Amino acid sequence: MRLYVGGLPYQTDEQELREVFGQIGVVTFATVITDRDTGRSKGFGFVEFEDDEQARAAIEQLNGSTLGTRTITVNEARERPAGGRGGYQDRRSQGGYRDRRY
DNA sequence: AATGAGCGA
């Protein structure tokens, strides 16, 4: 289950995400979104847990917590829209996203 | 160098 992690300090990197979320469960994937041109962090990222309940536990425990100076936001990541230039991770059935629109 | 809600090259 992927988690959206927002409100990160601009200095935070995926390594730190792994540390923090790794305290809750097994992190199978973590990334901090950086601006492709400037390389600066956009202040948010994604984390995936090997187990859904760990992810939920992470949401409860880490959402609203503070990382450094900022208060971070943690909740279930949205599904990336299919189609488009391809090159995305496989969108597996995560149930409940069928008609999500935004 | 700086920015501050956001859902990703």
mmCIF file of C-alpha atoms (C1' of nucleotides) in Angstrom:
data_model
loop_
_atom_site.group_PDB
_atom_site.id
_atom_site.type_symbol
_atom_site.label_atom_id
_atom_site.label_comp_id
_atom_site.label_asym_id
_atom_site.label_seq_id
_atom_site.Cartn_x
_atom_site.Cartn_y
_atom_site.Cartn_z
ATOM 1 C CA MET A 1 0.000 0.000 0.000
ATOM 2 C CA ARG A 2 1.405 3.328 -1.024
ATOM 3 C CA LEU A 3 1.318 6.303 1.243
ATOM 4 C CA TYR A 4 1.490 9.933 0.403
ATOM 5 C CA VAL A 5 3.769 11.871 2.683
ATOM 6 C CA GLY A 6 3.503 15.613 2.531
ATOM 7 C CA GLY A 7 4.741 18.599 4.446
ATOM 8 C CA LEU A 8 8.296 17.375 4.449
ATOM 9 C CA PRO A 9 11.179 19.702 5.094
ATOM 10 C CA TYR A 10 12.902 20.460 1.786
ATOM 11 C CA GLN A 11 15.985 18.770 3.071
ATOM 12 C CA THR A 12 14.323 15.453 3.681
ATOM 13 C CA ASP A 13 15.290 12.634 1.381
ATOM 14 C CA GLU A 14 13.993 9.130 0.811
ATOM 15 C CA GLN A 15 16.620 7.801 3.093
ATOM 16 C CA GLU A 16 15.112 9.661 5.955
ATOM 17 C CA LEU A 17 11.674 8.533 4.955
ATOM 18 C CA ARG A 18 12.806 4.965 5.207
ATOM 19 C CA GLU A 19 14.165 5.587 8.644
ATOM 20 C CA VAL A 20 11.018 7.151 9.976
ATOM 21 C CA PHE A 21 8.566 4.777 8.349
ATOM 22 C CA GLY A 22 10.817 1.833 8.898
ATOM 23 C CA GLN A 23 10.020 2.167 12.558
ATOM 24 C CA ILE A 24 6.475 1.204 11.871
ATOM 25 C CA GLY A 25 6.963 -1.632 9.453
ATOM 26 C CA VAL A 26 8.825 -2.873 6.420
ATOM 27 C CA VAL A 27 9.202 -0.167 3.832
ATOM 28 C CA THR A 28 9.358 -1.666 0.372
ATOM 29 C CA PHE A 29 9.592 1.597 -1.471
ATOM 30 C CA ALA A 30 10.237 5.188 -0.594
ATOM 31 C CA THR A 31 10.857 8.315 -2.585
ATOM 32 C CA VAL A 32 10.878 12.043 -2.223
ATOM 33 C CA ILE A 33 9.636 13.930 -5.218
ATOM 34 C CA THR A 34 12.154 16.414 -6.445
ATOM 35 C CA ASP A 35 11.817 18.954 -9.167
ATOM 36 C CA ARG A 36 13.310 17.397 -12.226
ATOM 37 C CA ASP A 37 14.913 20.586 -13.391
ATOM 38 C CA THR A 38 16.274 22.090 -10.242
ATOM 39 C CA GLY A 39 16.642 18.917 -8.250
ATOM 40 C CA ARG A 40 15.078 20.591 -5.244
ATOM 41 C CA SER A 41 12.694 18.585 -3.139
ATOM 42 C CA LYS A 42 9.063 19.355 -3.610
ATOM 43 C CA GLY A 43 8.521 18.628 0.024
ATOM 44 C CA PHE A 44 6.518 15.479 -0.366
ATOM 45 C CA GLY A 45 7.041 11.892 -1.248
ATOM 46 C CA PHE A 46 5.694 8.378 -1.229
ATOM 47 C CA VAL A 47 6.272 5.343 0.883
ATOM 48 C CA GLU A 48 5.083 1.823 0.379
ATOM 49 C CA PHE A 49 4.785 -0.839 3.024
ATOM 50 C CA GLU A 50 5.007 -4.536 2.444
ATOM 51 C CA ASP A 51 1.879 -4.941 4.443
ATOM 52 C CA ASP A 52 -1.329 -2.959 4.408
ATOM 53 C CA GLU A 53 -1.847 -2.937 8.122
ATOM 54 C CA GLN A 54 1.597 -1.543 8.660
ATOM 55 C CA ALA A 55 0.713 1.189 6.256
ATOM 56 C CA ARG A 56 -2.430 1.973 8.171
ATOM 57 C CA ALA A 57 -0.479 1.951 11.405
ATOM 58 C CA ALA A 58 1.975 4.341 9.839
ATOM 59 C CA ILE A 59 -0.817 6.686 8.870
ATOM 60 C CA GLU A 60 -2.160 6.736 12.375
ATOM 61 C CA GLN A 61 1.178 7.176 14.012
ATOM 62 C CA LEU A 62 2.982 9.411 11.578
ATOM 63 C CA ASN A 63 0.257 11.586 10.198
ATOM 64 C CA GLY A 64 0.477 14.897 12.009
ATOM 65 C CA SER A 65 3.798 14.004 13.559
ATOM 66 C CA THR A 66 6.781 16.238 13.194
ATOM 67 C CA LEU A 67 9.818 15.553 11.114
ATOM 68 C CA GLY A 68 12.464 18.058 11.933
ATOM 69 C CA THR A 69 10.667 21.352 11.963
ATOM 70 C CA ARG A 70 7.618 20.488 9.904
ATOM 71 C CA THR A 71 4.460 18.660 10.685
ATOM 72 C CA ILE A 72 4.032 15.971 8.093
ATOM 73 C CA THR A 73 0.925 14.638 6.441
ATOM 74 C CA VAL A 74 0.510 10.939 5.855
ATOM 75 C CA ASN A 75 -2.345 9.234 4.129
ATOM 76 C CA GLU A 76 -3.065 6.706 1.447
ATOM 77 C CA ALA A 77 -1.653 7.698 -1.910
ATOM 78 C CA ARG A 78 -3.934 8.186 -4.820
ATOM 79 C CA GLU A 79 -3.833 6.090 -7.881
ATOM 80 C CA ARG A 80 -1.929 7.612 -10.702
ATOM 81 C CA PRO A 81 -4.098 8.044 -13.761
ATOM 82 C CA ALA A 82 -3.589 5.338 -16.339
ATOM 83 C CA GLY A 83 -2.797 6.264 -19.891
ATOM 84 C CA GLY A 84 -0.441 9.025 -20.789
ATOM 85 C CA ARG A 85 3.165 8.596 -21.621
ATOM 86 C CA GLY A 86 3.378 5.228 -19.976
ATOM 87 C CA GLY A 87 6.388 4.326 -17.942
ATOM 88 C CA TYR A 88 4.598 4.058 -14.675
ATOM 89 C CA GLN A 89 4.586 1.317 -12.109
ATOM 90 C CA ASP A 90 1.961 -1.318 -12.505
ATOM 91 C CA ARG A 91 -1.345 -0.256 -11.116
ATOM 92 C CA ARG A 92 -2.476 -3.243 -9.227
ATOM 93 C CA SER A 93 -5.928 -3.654 -7.879
ATOM 94 C CA GLN A 94 -6.136 -1.547 -4.819
ATOM 95 C CA GLY A 95 -9.873 -1.582 -4.643
ATOM 96 C CA GLY A 96 -11.837 1.577 -4.181
ATOM 97 C CA TYR A 97 -10.189 3.638 -6.834
ATOM 98 C CA ARG A 98 -12.212 2.597 -9.788
ATOM 99 C CA ASP A 99 -14.035 5.851 -10.317
ATOM 100 C CA ARG A 100 -11.711 8.161 -8.551
ATOM 101 C CA ARG A 101 -11.501 11.437 -10.360
ATOM 102 C CA TYR A 102 -9.590 14.533 -9.532
ATOM 103 C "C1'" DA B 1 19.044 31.733 -1.070
ATOM 104 C "C1'" DA B 2 14.260 31.505 -0.972
ATOM 105 C "C1'" DT B 3 9.010 28.447 -1.051
ATOM 106 C "C1'" DG B 4 4.808 25.468 2.173
ATOM 107 C "C1'" DA B 5 -0.120 23.343 -0.279
ATOM 108 C "C1'" DG B 6 0.379 19.817 -2.943
ATOM 109 C "C1'" DC B 7 -0.483 13.167 -4.882
ATOM 110 C "C1'" DG B 8 4.751 11.348 -8.271
ATOM 111 C "C1'" DA B 9 8.960 12.237 -15.125
#
